[in-house]
Amino acid sequence: MVELLTDAEFDMFRKVIYDKSGITFSATNRSILDSRLKEKLREKNLATVKDYYDLVMRDEGEMRIMLDSVTTNLTRFFRNQPHFDALVNYVIPKVIEEKKKKGDTTIKIWSAGCSTGEEPYTIAMILKDILPPQYKFQIVASDISLKSLMVGQQGFYPESRIQGIPQKYLDRFFTKNEKGYQVNSELMSTIKFDYHNLSNDSGIRNLDIVFCRNVLIYFDEVAQKACIDRFWDSMGQKSYLFIGHSESLFGMDTKFEFLKTEWACLYQKNI
């Protein structure tokens, strides 16, 4: 029987996970790390936690797999509806207003920490529905979990996962079969799924909208600040940032302005 992590082993893994991803493990979520590492020992037929630590330190591929295994991927279509109401009623009209001034017709969006793809597909359905025909959009959807990205790329969801999608969107953007629902190619073509670790610069620039919801809660203050600064660098003028409803930039030294709309609160790069 594999023993629980010792304090020294917990600190060892906690440090490397933090250094590589910015994700913070504390006493309150130590049991998650413990159970995921025990699974890895069984999978790899390794005798000790130190054996697995040595493996991830010398094998970058295994490091990615380990980081994937310790992340939590909870999501659903149209999660936190007020954010999408603010997107439709406030953000998109403002973005289009700015685009007209520049003669630009492409809206660039990043769904950071996209998990299995429900968020970027939700955004894509909304924009397909409401954008004037002369405007197009591009969505980059990224995550640290390769398994989750594969689900998003395949665009197939069992019936239990499509709850919350309005019927008009199901009819327009999905094909039903005996096993579930397949996103159609028209919608899939608007999204590029890509592996990205938020502790690194994405290289993306001039974004109009960034969604990064329920991700910062896994970071400590230092990692949160670094992540938010990288978002600032990736965003264009008069752009908008959505974070989770339980997350906040209050007390953080950031250039973003807090924006309270009739529908939801978000942040703006107001230059």
Coordinates of C-alpha atoms in Angstrom, one line a residue:
M1 CA 0.0 0.0 0.0
V2 CA 1.4 3.4 -1.0
E3 CA 1.9 5.6 1.9
L4 CA 0.6 9.2 2.0
L5 CA 3.0 11.9 0.9
T6 CA 5.5 12.9 3.6
D7 CA 5.8 16.6 4.3
A8 CA 9.2 16.7 2.4
E9 CA 7.7 15.0 -0.6
F10 CA 4.7 17.3 -0.6
D11 CA 7.0 20.3 -0.5
M12 CA 9.1 18.8 -3.3
F13 CA 6.2 18.4 -5.7
R14 CA 4.4 21.6 -4.6
K15 CA 7.6 23.6 -5.5
V16 CA 8.0 22.0 -9.0
I17 CA 4.3 22.4 -9.8
Y18 CA 4.4 26.0 -8.7
D19 CA 7.6 26.7 -10.6
K20 CA 6.3 25.1 -13.8
S21 CA 2.7 26.3 -13.8
G22 CA 2.0 28.9 -11.0
I23 CA -0.5 26.5 -9.5
T24 CA -0.4 26.5 -5.7
F25 CA -1.0 23.5 -3.5
S26 CA -1.7 24.2 0.2
A27 CA -2.7 22.1 3.2
T28 CA -6.4 22.4 2.1
N29 CA -5.9 20.8 -1.3
R30 CA -3.0 18.5 -0.4
S31 CA -5.2 15.4 -0.6
I32 CA -5.8 16.1 -4.3
L33 CA -2.1 16.1 -5.0
D34 CA -1.7 13.0 -2.9
S35 CA -4.3 11.0 -4.7
R36 CA -3.1 12.0 -8.2
L37 CA 0.5 11.1 -7.4
K38 CA -0.6 7.7 -6.0
E39 CA -2.4 7.0 -9.3
K40 CA 0.8 7.9 -11.2
L41 CA 2.9 5.4 -9.1
R42 CA 0.4 2.7 -10.0
E43 CA 0.3 3.6 -13.7
K44 CA 4.1 3.7 -13.9
N45 CA 4.7 0.7 -11.6
L46 CA 7.1 2.8 -9.5
A47 CA 7.9 2.1 -5.9
T48 CA 8.3 5.5 -4.4
V49 CA 7.2 9.1 -4.8
K50 CA 10.9 10.1 -5.3
D51 CA 11.1 7.7 -8.3
Y52 CA 8.2 9.6 -9.9
Y53 CA 9.7 12.9 -9.1
D54 CA 13.0 11.9 -10.8
L55 CA 11.0 10.8 -13.8
V56 CA 9.2 14.1 -14.2
M57 CA 12.4 16.1 -13.7
R58 CA 14.2 14.3 -16.6
D59 CA 11.2 13.9 -18.9
E60 CA 9.4 17.0 -20.1
G61 CA 6.6 15.0 -21.6
E62 CA 5.9 13.3 -18.3
M63 CA 6.1 16.7 -16.6
R64 CA 3.2 17.9 -18.8
I65 CA 1.2 14.8 -18.1
M66 CA 1.8 15.3 -14.3
L67 CA 0.7 19.0 -14.5
D68 CA -2.4 17.8 -16.5
S69 CA -3.3 15.3 -13.9
V70 CA -3.2 17.7 -10.9
T71 CA -5.4 20.4 -12.6
T72 CA -9.2 20.5 -12.1
N73 CA -11.3 20.9 -15.2
L74 CA -14.8 21.9 -14.2
T75 CA -16.8 23.7 -16.9
R76 CA -20.0 23.8 -18.7
F77 CA -21.7 25.6 -21.6
F78 CA -23.0 29.1 -20.8
R79 CA -21.4 28.9 -17.3
N80 CA -22.1 32.2 -15.4
Q81 CA -24.7 33.6 -17.8
P82 CA -24.3 37.2 -16.7
H83 CA -20.8 37.3 -18.2
F84 CA -22.3 36.3 -21.6
D85 CA -25.1 38.9 -21.1
A86 CA -22.4 41.5 -20.6
L87 CA -20.5 40.2 -23.7
V88 CA -23.6 40.6 -25.9
N89 CA -25.1 43.8 -24.5
Y90 CA -22.0 45.8 -23.6
V91 CA -18.6 44.4 -24.7
I92 CA -19.3 43.5 -28.3
P93 CA -21.0 46.8 -29.1
K94 CA -18.1 48.7 -27.6
V95 CA -15.5 46.5 -29.5
I96 CA -17.4 47.1 -32.8
E97 CA -17.4 50.8 -32.1
E98 CA -13.6 50.8 -31.8
K99 CA -13.2 48.5 -34.9
K100 CA -15.2 51.0 -37.0
K101 CA -12.8 53.8 -36.1
K102 CA -9.8 51.6 -37.3
G103 CA -11.5 50.0 -40.3
D104 CA -10.9 46.6 -38.7
T105 CA -13.5 43.8 -39.1
T106 CA -11.8 41.0 -37.1
I107 CA -12.5 40.4 -33.4
K108 CA -9.7 38.5 -31.6
I109 CA -10.6 36.5 -28.4
W110 CA -8.6 34.3 -26.1
S111 CA -10.3 31.7 -23.9
A112 CA -7.4 31.0 -21.4
G113 CA -7.8 27.9 -19.3
C114 CA -10.5 26.6 -21.7
S115 CA -10.7 23.1 -20.3
T116 CA -12.8 20.8 -22.5
G117 CA -14.0 23.6 -24.8
E118 CA -17.4 24.6 -23.5
E119 CA -16.4 28.2 -22.9
P120 CA -14.9 29.0 -26.4
Y121 CA -17.8 27.2 -28.1
T122 CA -20.3 29.2 -26.1
I123 CA -18.5 32.4 -27.1
A124 CA -18.4 31.3 -30.8
M125 CA -22.1 30.4 -30.9
I126 CA -23.0 33.8 -29.4
L127 CA -20.8 35.7 -31.9
K128 CA -22.1 33.7 -34.8
D129 CA -25.6 34.7 -33.7
I130 CA -25.1 38.4 -33.0
L131 CA -22.2 39.8 -35.1
P132 CA -23.1 41.9 -38.2
P133 CA -22.2 39.9 -41.4
Q134 CA -19.2 42.1 -42.2
Y135 CA -17.4 41.1 -38.9
K136 CA -15.5 37.9 -38.3
F137 CA -13.9 36.6 -35.2
Q138 CA -11.0 34.3 -34.2
I139 CA -10.8 32.5 -30.9
V140 CA -7.7 31.0 -29.4
A141 CA -8.6 28.4 -26.7
S142 CA -5.7 27.3 -24.5
D143 CA -5.2 25.0 -21.5
I144 CA -2.4 23.2 -19.6
S145 CA -4.4 19.9 -19.9
L146 CA -3.7 18.1 -23.2
K147 CA -6.6 15.6 -22.4
S148 CA -9.0 18.5 -22.1
L149 CA -7.8 20.1 -25.3
M150 CA -8.3 16.9 -27.2
V151 CA -12.0 16.9 -26.1
G152 CA -12.4 20.5 -27.3
Q153 CA -10.7 19.8 -30.6
Q154 CA -13.0 16.8 -31.3
G155 CA -16.0 18.9 -30.4
F156 CA -18.1 16.0 -29.3
Y157 CA -20.2 16.1 -26.1
P158 CA -22.5 13.5 -24.5
E159 CA -26.0 14.5 -23.8
S160 CA -25.2 15.1 -20.1
R161 CA -22.8 17.8 -21.1
I162 CA -24.9 20.0 -23.4
Q163 CA -27.3 21.2 -20.6
G164 CA -27.7 25.0 -20.8
I165 CA -27.4 25.4 -24.5
P166 CA -30.4 27.2 -26.0
Q167 CA -32.4 25.0 -28.4
K168 CA -31.8 27.4 -31.3
Y169 CA -28.0 26.9 -30.9
L170 CA -28.3 23.2 -30.5
D171 CA -30.3 23.0 -33.8
R172 CA -27.9 25.4 -35.6
F173 CA -24.5 24.3 -34.4
F174 CA -24.7 20.7 -33.4
T175 CA -25.5 17.4 -35.0
K176 CA -27.1 14.8 -32.7
N177 CA -26.3 11.1 -32.9
E178 CA -27.0 8.1 -30.7
K179 CA -24.0 8.9 -28.4
G180 CA -24.3 12.7 -28.1
Y181 CA -23.8 15.9 -29.9
Q182 CA -21.1 16.9 -32.4
V183 CA -20.2 20.6 -33.0
N184 CA -20.5 21.4 -36.7
S185 CA -17.5 22.3 -38.8
E186 CA -18.7 25.9 -39.2
L187 CA -18.3 26.6 -35.5
M188 CA -15.2 24.4 -35.0
S189 CA -13.3 26.4 -37.7
T190 CA -13.6 29.6 -35.6
I191 CA -11.5 28.2 -32.7
K192 CA -7.9 27.2 -32.5
F193 CA -7.1 24.9 -29.5
D194 CA -3.6 25.2 -28.3
Y195 CA -1.5 24.0 -25.3
H196 CA -0.4 26.9 -23.2
N197 CA 1.0 27.3 -19.7
L198 CA -0.2 30.6 -18.2
S199 CA 3.2 31.0 -16.4
N200 CA 4.6 31.8 -19.8
D201 CA 4.0 34.5 -22.4
S202 CA 1.5 33.3 -25.0
G203 CA 3.0 35.5 -27.8
I204 CA -0.5 36.6 -28.7
R205 CA -1.0 40.3 -29.2
N206 CA -3.8 42.8 -29.9
L207 CA -6.6 40.8 -28.4
D208 CA -10.0 42.4 -28.0
I209 CA -11.4 40.1 -25.3
V210 CA -9.8 37.7 -22.9
F211 CA -11.7 35.1 -20.8
C212 CA -9.8 33.6 -17.9
R213 CA -12.4 32.4 -15.5
N214 CA -11.8 30.3 -12.4
V215 CA -8.1 29.9 -13.0
L216 CA -6.5 32.6 -10.9
I217 CA -7.9 30.9 -7.8
Y218 CA -5.3 28.2 -8.2
F219 CA -2.4 30.8 -8.2
D220 CA -0.9 32.7 -5.3
E221 CA -0.7 36.5 -5.4
V222 CA 2.7 36.6 -7.1
A223 CA 1.6 34.2 -9.9
Q224 CA -1.7 36.0 -10.2
K225 CA 0.0 39.3 -10.7
A226 CA 2.4 37.9 -13.3
C227 CA -0.4 36.2 -15.2
I228 CA -2.5 39.4 -15.2
D229 CA 0.5 41.4 -16.5
R230 CA 0.9 39.0 -19.3
F231 CA -2.8 39.4 -20.2
W232 CA -2.2 43.1 -20.3
D233 CA 0.7 42.7 -22.8
S234 CA -1.4 40.4 -25.0
M235 CA -4.4 42.8 -25.2
G236 CA -5.0 45.7 -27.6
Q237 CA -6.5 49.1 -27.0
K238 CA -9.9 49.3 -25.4
S239 CA -10.0 45.6 -24.7
Y240 CA -11.9 43.6 -22.0
L241 CA -10.9 40.9 -19.5
F242 CA -13.4 38.5 -17.9
I243 CA -12.3 36.6 -14.7
G244 CA -14.3 34.3 -12.5
H245 CA -17.1 35.7 -10.4
S246 CA -15.3 34.7 -7.2
E247 CA -12.0 36.2 -8.4
S248 CA -10.9 39.9 -8.2
L249 CA -8.0 42.2 -9.0
F250 CA -8.8 44.4 -6.0
G251 CA -5.6 45.1 -4.1
M252 CA -3.4 44.1 -7.0
D253 CA -1.1 46.6 -8.6
T254 CA -2.5 46.3 -12.1
K255 CA -3.3 48.8 -14.9
F256 CA -6.7 47.3 -15.6
E257 CA -9.7 49.3 -14.7
F258 CA -12.7 47.8 -12.9
L259 CA -15.8 48.0 -15.0
K260 CA -19.3 47.4 -13.6
T261 CA -22.0 46.9 -16.2
E262 CA -25.7 46.3 -15.8
W263 CA -25.1 42.6 -16.3
A264 CA -21.7 41.7 -14.8
C265 CA -18.4 43.1 -13.5
L266 CA -15.3 42.8 -15.6
Y267 CA -12.0 44.7 -16.4
Q268 CA -10.9 46.9 -19.2
K269 CA -7.6 47.9 -20.7
N270 CA -8.7 51.5 -21.3
I271 CA -6.0 52.9 -23.4

